[in-house]
Amino acid sequence: MSRQVQGYFYLALAMLTVGSTVVASKIIASGLPPFTATALRFALALPVFFLLMRASGARVPKLSSHDRLILVIQAGAGSVGYTTLLISGLSLTSAADAGVIIGTLPVVAAAVSILVLRERPGRALLLAVALASAGVFSIAFTPGATGGSLAGNLLIFLAVICEGLFILLNKRLTADIPPLAQSTLMTGIGFVVSIVPAIFEAPVHGFAESAAAAVVYYALVPTVGGFLLWYAGAERVSGTEAAPFTALAPVSAVMLAFVLLGEPIGFNQIAGIACVLAAVSGLAFAGSRKKFIEGK
């Protein structure tokens, strides 16, 4: 197996783990409150990241007060905000609907950059936004058809916006922080941010062992394992080759919801996932084409 093919394999596995977080969050939502589950996720993942940093010799660079503030906001939005909103939304809506909405992340992140940084959008991005919007609308207006809900879908979309803000804020960092060190920081800060509201959080009726098992899975497989798989793949291929693999996350989420949770998949969800895949693929193609032209 060539190094490039190995990279593709690792990237595909990484995105499959990302898609599985939707199913895990659906299970968590039935037995644990969102902040408690989030704090537990970070508490389990943090020691593993510390061990990885020690083994690899990774170090956190000296950070300015500006970068420290950015990291705290990033952790609050992208780590805690995303996870708690995802779990809260999945207590109301179906995992299949959530999978479609989460697939819009690359497009939402690009749109947030335009709105905040005032960048001029190209035609490819405008088309991607239109396609992604069509995908979301296809399930938003008929949420009851497959066990979804408008309120739950809205919470999932807010989670995506939080993750989009995380990506945007990453561009504002002035220090060059290694990926492993940044993931460790996000996990540690996320734990501190989530533990306070978790203390005052009302428990969900009864304790479900399946929810606890799902938290352990979320912490160790998508959070730590997904990180290792993604960067193992990313170092073997170019950035333009890696980008299209993000489209696998919503597909795996919808399929796992069908296989593991037995959720029905209707025409609206199939149409939605098709629109989202077209949007993400178009955005990735436009980015790779632009880099090719600039490199000529």
Short mmCIF file of C-alpha atoms in Angstrom, two decimals:
data_model
loop_
_atom_site.label_atom_id
_atom_site.label_comp_id
_atom_site.label_asym_id
_atom_site.label_seq_id
_atom_site.Cartn_x
_atom_site.Cartn_y
_atom_site.Cartn_z
CA MET A 1 0.00 0.00 0.00
CA SER A 2 1.49 3.34 -1.06
CA ARG A 3 1.91 6.25 1.35
CA GLN A 4 -0.81 8.19 -0.46
CA VAL A 5 -3.31 5.32 -0.28
CA GLN A 6 -2.50 4.94 3.42
CA GLY A 7 -3.31 8.62 3.83
CA TYR A 8 -6.68 8.19 2.13
CA PHE A 9 -7.44 5.23 4.38
CA TYR A 10 -6.61 7.14 7.57
CA LEU A 11 -8.61 10.19 6.48
CA ALA A 12 -11.64 8.05 5.66
CA LEU A 13 -11.48 6.33 9.05
CA ALA A 14 -11.12 9.71 10.79
CA MET A 15 -14.27 11.03 9.14
CA LEU A 16 -16.15 7.84 9.95
CA THR A 17 -15.36 8.43 13.64
CA VAL A 18 -16.57 12.03 13.29
CA GLY A 19 -19.86 10.77 11.85
CA SER A 20 -20.18 8.31 14.71
CA THR A 21 -20.22 11.18 17.23
CA VAL A 22 -23.78 11.89 16.13
CA VAL A 23 -24.92 8.39 17.11
CA ALA A 24 -22.89 8.54 20.34
CA SER A 25 -24.42 11.92 21.21
CA LYS A 26 -27.91 10.55 20.55
CA ILE A 27 -27.26 7.76 23.05
CA ILE A 28 -25.70 10.18 25.55
CA ALA A 29 -28.71 12.50 25.31
CA SER A 30 -30.97 9.76 26.62
CA GLY A 31 -29.05 9.25 29.86
CA LEU A 32 -26.79 12.19 30.74
CA PRO A 33 -27.25 15.99 30.81
CA PRO A 34 -25.13 17.83 28.19
CA PHE A 35 -22.60 19.66 30.39
CA THR A 36 -22.00 16.62 32.57
CA ALA A 37 -21.40 14.46 29.50
CA THR A 38 -19.11 17.10 28.01
CA ALA A 39 -17.04 17.41 31.20
CA LEU A 40 -16.72 13.62 31.40
CA ARG A 41 -15.63 13.46 27.75
CA PHE A 42 -12.82 15.94 28.34
CA ALA A 43 -11.83 14.39 31.66
CA LEU A 44 -11.31 11.04 29.92
CA ALA A 45 -9.54 12.42 26.86
CA LEU A 46 -7.18 14.85 28.63
CA PRO A 47 -4.86 12.26 30.29
CA VAL A 48 -4.49 10.49 26.95
CA PHE A 49 -3.49 13.74 25.23
CA PHE A 50 -0.96 14.42 28.02
CA LEU A 51 0.58 10.99 27.45
CA LEU A 52 0.72 11.60 23.69
CA MET A 53 2.42 14.96 24.23
CA ARG A 54 4.96 13.36 26.57
CA ALA A 55 5.64 10.53 24.13
CA SER A 56 6.01 12.82 21.12
CA GLY A 57 7.88 15.59 22.89
CA ALA A 58 5.31 18.19 21.80
CA ARG A 59 5.40 21.47 23.70
CA VAL A 60 3.01 24.38 24.12
CA PRO A 61 4.74 27.53 22.84
CA LYS A 62 4.81 30.76 24.80
CA LEU A 63 1.45 32.42 24.29
CA SER A 64 0.50 36.07 24.36
CA SER A 65 -2.53 37.27 26.34
CA HIS A 66 -4.30 37.70 22.98
CA ASP A 67 -3.74 34.06 22.03
CA ARG A 68 -4.75 32.83 25.48
CA LEU A 69 -8.03 34.72 25.19
CA ILE A 70 -8.62 33.30 21.69
CA LEU A 71 -8.01 29.76 22.98
CA VAL A 72 -10.50 30.21 25.82
CA ILE A 73 -13.17 31.50 23.41
CA GLN A 74 -12.35 28.67 21.00
CA ALA A 75 -12.77 26.07 23.71
CA GLY A 76 -16.00 27.68 24.88
CA ALA A 77 -17.49 27.74 21.40
CA GLY A 78 -15.93 24.88 19.47
CA SER A 79 -15.40 22.38 22.28
CA VAL A 80 -18.06 23.01 24.93
CA GLY A 81 -20.64 24.87 22.83
CA TYR A 82 -20.54 22.37 19.99
CA THR A 83 -20.75 19.27 22.19
CA THR A 84 -23.49 20.53 24.53
CA LEU A 85 -25.64 21.87 21.68
CA LEU A 86 -25.17 18.64 19.74
CA ILE A 87 -26.29 16.53 22.71
CA SER A 88 -29.15 18.90 23.53
CA GLY A 89 -30.33 18.92 19.93
CA LEU A 90 -30.19 15.14 19.67
CA SER A 91 -32.47 14.83 22.69
CA LEU A 92 -35.12 16.38 20.43
CA THR A 93 -34.30 15.35 16.87
CA SER A 94 -33.14 12.30 14.94
CA ALA A 95 -29.48 11.39 14.42
CA ALA A 96 -30.09 11.16 10.66
CA ASP A 97 -31.33 14.77 10.52
CA ALA A 98 -28.37 15.86 12.64
CA GLY A 99 -25.97 14.08 10.28
CA VAL A 100 -27.25 16.08 7.32
CA ILE A 101 -26.97 19.39 9.19
CA ILE A 102 -23.46 18.69 10.53
CA GLY A 103 -22.33 18.02 6.98
CA THR A 104 -22.76 21.73 6.22
CA LEU A 105 -19.80 22.63 8.50
CA PRO A 106 -17.25 23.42 5.73
CA VAL A 107 -19.76 25.69 4.00
CA VAL A 108 -20.88 27.35 7.24
CA ALA A 109 -17.25 27.94 8.24
CA ALA A 110 -16.58 29.63 4.91
CA ALA A 111 -19.74 31.73 5.22
CA VAL A 112 -18.83 32.80 8.77
CA SER A 113 -15.42 33.92 7.50
CA ILE A 114 -17.10 36.07 4.88
CA LEU A 115 -19.55 37.64 7.33
CA VAL A 116 -16.92 38.36 9.99
CA LEU A 117 -13.81 39.03 7.89
CA ARG A 118 -15.78 40.78 5.11
CA GLU A 119 -14.16 38.63 2.47
CA ARG A 120 -15.67 38.79 -0.99
CA PRO A 121 -17.41 35.48 -1.77
CA GLY A 122 -16.72 33.74 -5.07
CA ARG A 123 -19.36 32.11 -7.23
CA ALA A 124 -18.33 28.64 -6.08
CA LEU A 125 -18.91 29.55 -2.44
CA LEU A 126 -22.28 31.18 -3.17
CA LEU A 127 -23.36 28.03 -5.01
CA ALA A 128 -22.09 25.85 -2.13
CA VAL A 129 -24.06 27.95 0.39
CA ALA A 130 -27.19 27.63 -1.76
CA LEU A 131 -26.81 23.85 -2.05
CA ALA A 132 -26.09 23.42 1.67
CA SER A 133 -29.09 25.58 2.51
CA ALA A 134 -31.28 23.48 0.25
CA GLY A 135 -30.02 20.36 2.02
CA VAL A 136 -30.91 21.76 5.44
CA PHE A 137 -34.28 23.11 4.27
CA SER A 138 -35.18 19.72 2.85
CA ILE A 139 -35.34 18.33 6.40
CA ALA A 140 -36.13 21.51 8.35
CA PHE A 141 -39.65 21.92 7.04
CA THR A 142 -40.70 18.29 7.38
CA PRO A 143 -38.89 17.28 10.58
CA GLY A 144 -41.63 15.01 11.90
CA ALA A 145 -41.48 12.72 8.88
CA THR A 146 -38.49 10.76 10.23
CA GLY A 147 -38.49 11.52 13.93
CA GLY A 148 -36.87 14.94 13.82
CA SER A 149 -37.96 18.27 15.27
CA LEU A 150 -37.49 21.86 14.19
CA ALA A 151 -36.19 22.91 17.64
CA GLY A 152 -33.71 20.03 17.71
CA ASN A 153 -32.52 20.76 14.18
CA LEU A 154 -32.01 24.41 15.14
CA LEU A 155 -29.83 23.42 18.10
CA ILE A 156 -27.75 21.20 15.81
CA PHE A 157 -27.27 24.07 13.37
CA LEU A 158 -26.21 26.35 16.25
CA ALA A 159 -23.63 23.67 17.14
CA VAL A 160 -22.31 23.85 13.57
CA ILE A 161 -22.06 27.64 13.82
CA CYS A 162 -20.05 27.23 17.05
CA GLU A 163 -17.65 24.93 15.23
CA GLY A 164 -17.48 27.42 12.37
CA LEU A 165 -16.47 30.12 14.86
CA PHE A 166 -13.79 27.77 16.19
CA ILE A 167 -12.30 27.49 12.70
CA LEU A 168 -12.48 31.26 12.18
CA LEU A 169 -10.82 32.02 15.54
CA ASN A 170 -8.01 29.61 14.67
CA LYS A 171 -6.99 32.06 11.94
CA ARG A 172 -6.65 34.78 14.59
CA LEU A 173 -3.94 32.99 16.56
CA THR A 174 -0.54 34.62 16.22
CA ALA A 175 1.45 31.72 17.71
CA ASP A 176 2.19 28.57 15.73
CA ILE A 177 0.71 25.91 18.03
CA PRO A 178 1.35 22.25 17.09
CA PRO A 179 -1.91 20.34 16.44
CA LEU A 180 -1.39 17.94 19.35
CA ALA A 181 -0.65 20.77 21.75
CA GLN A 182 -3.70 22.71 20.59
CA SER A 183 -5.97 19.69 20.95
CA THR A 184 -4.63 19.17 24.48
CA LEU A 185 -5.26 22.83 25.32
CA MET A 186 -8.80 22.69 23.89
CA THR A 187 -9.54 19.57 25.92
CA GLY A 188 -8.12 21.03 29.15
CA ILE A 189 -9.81 24.42 28.80
CA GLY A 190 -13.02 22.73 27.67
CA PHE A 191 -13.04 20.64 30.85
CA VAL A 192 -12.60 23.73 33.05
CA VAL A 193 -15.35 25.61 31.18
CA SER A 194 -17.83 22.72 31.28
CA ILE A 195 -17.26 21.45 34.84
CA VAL A 196 -18.83 24.50 36.53
CA PRO A 197 -22.26 24.30 34.82
CA ALA A 198 -22.08 20.50 35.10
CA ILE A 199 -22.02 20.79 38.91
CA PHE A 200 -25.33 22.66 38.90
CA GLU A 201 -26.91 20.65 36.11
CA ALA A 202 -30.09 18.73 36.90
CA PRO A 203 -29.59 14.99 36.32
CA VAL A 204 -31.48 13.22 33.58
CA HIS A 205 -34.11 10.79 34.91
CA GLY A 206 -32.10 7.72 35.86
CA PHE A 207 -28.52 6.77 34.99
CA ALA A 208 -28.05 4.90 31.75
CA GLU A 209 -24.98 2.68 31.37
CA SER A 210 -25.29 3.01 27.60
CA ALA A 211 -24.91 6.79 27.91
CA ALA A 212 -21.77 6.40 30.04
CA ALA A 213 -20.33 3.92 27.54
CA ALA A 214 -21.09 6.37 24.72
CA VAL A 215 -19.18 9.11 26.58
CA VAL A 216 -16.16 6.81 26.93
CA TYR A 217 -16.38 6.01 23.22
CA TYR A 218 -16.74 9.71 22.29
CA ALA A 219 -13.71 10.62 24.41
CA LEU A 220 -11.35 7.90 23.24
CA VAL A 221 -12.34 7.08 19.65
CA PRO A 222 -13.53 10.26 17.85
CA THR A 223 -11.75 12.77 20.13
CA VAL A 224 -8.33 11.08 20.48
CA GLY A 225 -8.45 8.38 17.79
CA GLY A 226 -10.03 10.70 15.21
CA PHE A 227 -7.31 13.29 15.85
CA LEU A 228 -4.52 10.73 15.39
CA LEU A 229 -6.12 9.27 12.24
CA TRP A 230 -6.72 12.67 10.64
CA TYR A 231 -3.18 13.92 11.14
CA ALA A 232 -1.69 10.57 10.16
CA GLY A 233 -3.59 10.90 6.89
CA ALA A 234 -3.00 14.62 6.43
CA GLU A 235 0.78 14.22 6.62
CA ARG A 236 0.66 11.69 3.76
CA VAL A 237 -1.44 13.73 1.31
CA SER A 238 -1.88 17.37 0.35
CA GLY A 239 -4.44 19.65 1.95
CA THR A 240 -6.50 19.77 -1.23
CA GLU A 241 -6.62 15.97 -1.30
CA ALA A 242 -7.67 15.80 2.36
CA ALA A 243 -10.48 18.37 2.17
CA PRO A 244 -13.04 16.27 0.22
CA PHE A 245 -12.89 13.54 2.88
CA THR A 246 -14.89 15.80 5.23
CA ALA A 247 -17.90 14.87 3.10
CA LEU A 248 -17.74 11.34 4.53
CA ALA A 249 -18.77 12.53 8.01
CA PRO A 250 -22.44 13.29 7.25
CA VAL A 251 -22.79 10.16 5.12
CA SER A 252 -21.44 7.96 7.92
CA ALA A 253 -23.68 9.73 10.46
CA VAL A 254 -26.83 9.05 8.43
CA MET A 255 -25.88 5.45 7.66
CA LEU A 256 -24.90 4.67 11.27
CA ALA A 257 -28.18 6.19 12.48
CA PHE A 258 -29.99 3.77 10.18
CA VAL A 259 -27.87 0.70 11.05
CA LEU A 260 -27.26 1.18 14.79
CA LEU A 261 -30.31 3.16 15.90
CA GLY A 262 -32.82 1.83 13.40
CA GLU A 263 -33.87 5.33 12.37
CA PRO A 264 -35.80 5.56 9.11
CA ILE A 265 -34.19 7.44 6.24
CA GLY A 266 -36.68 9.30 4.12
CA PHE A 267 -36.48 10.98 0.74
CA ASN A 268 -35.94 14.39 2.38
CA GLN A 269 -32.82 13.15 4.15
CA ILE A 270 -31.47 11.50 1.00
CA ALA A 271 -32.06 14.73 -0.92
CA GLY A 272 -30.51 16.73 1.92
CA ILE A 273 -27.36 14.63 2.08
CA ALA A 274 -27.03 14.81 -1.72
CA CYS A 275 -27.18 18.62 -1.61
CA VAL A 276 -24.68 18.81 1.24
CA LEU A 277 -22.26 16.43 -0.50
CA ALA A 278 -22.51 18.48 -3.70
CA ALA A 279 -21.84 21.67 -1.72
CA VAL A 280 -18.79 20.30 0.12
CA SER A 281 -17.37 18.66 -3.02
CA GLY A 282 -17.84 21.85 -5.03
CA LEU A 283 -16.16 23.91 -2.33
CA ALA A 284 -13.22 21.50 -2.17
CA PHE A 285 -12.89 21.44 -5.97
CA ALA A 286 -12.96 25.24 -6.16
CA GLY A 287 -10.24 25.44 -3.50
CA SER A 288 -8.00 22.92 -5.25
CA ARG A 289 -8.53 24.63 -8.62
CA LYS A 290 -7.62 28.01 -7.13
CA LYS A 291 -4.40 26.63 -5.61
CA PHE A 292 -3.52 24.95 -8.93
CA ILE A 293 -3.96 28.21 -10.83
CA GLU A 294 -1.97 30.17 -8.23
CA GLY A 295 0.82 27.61 -8.42
CA LYS A 296 1.16 27.81 -12.21
#
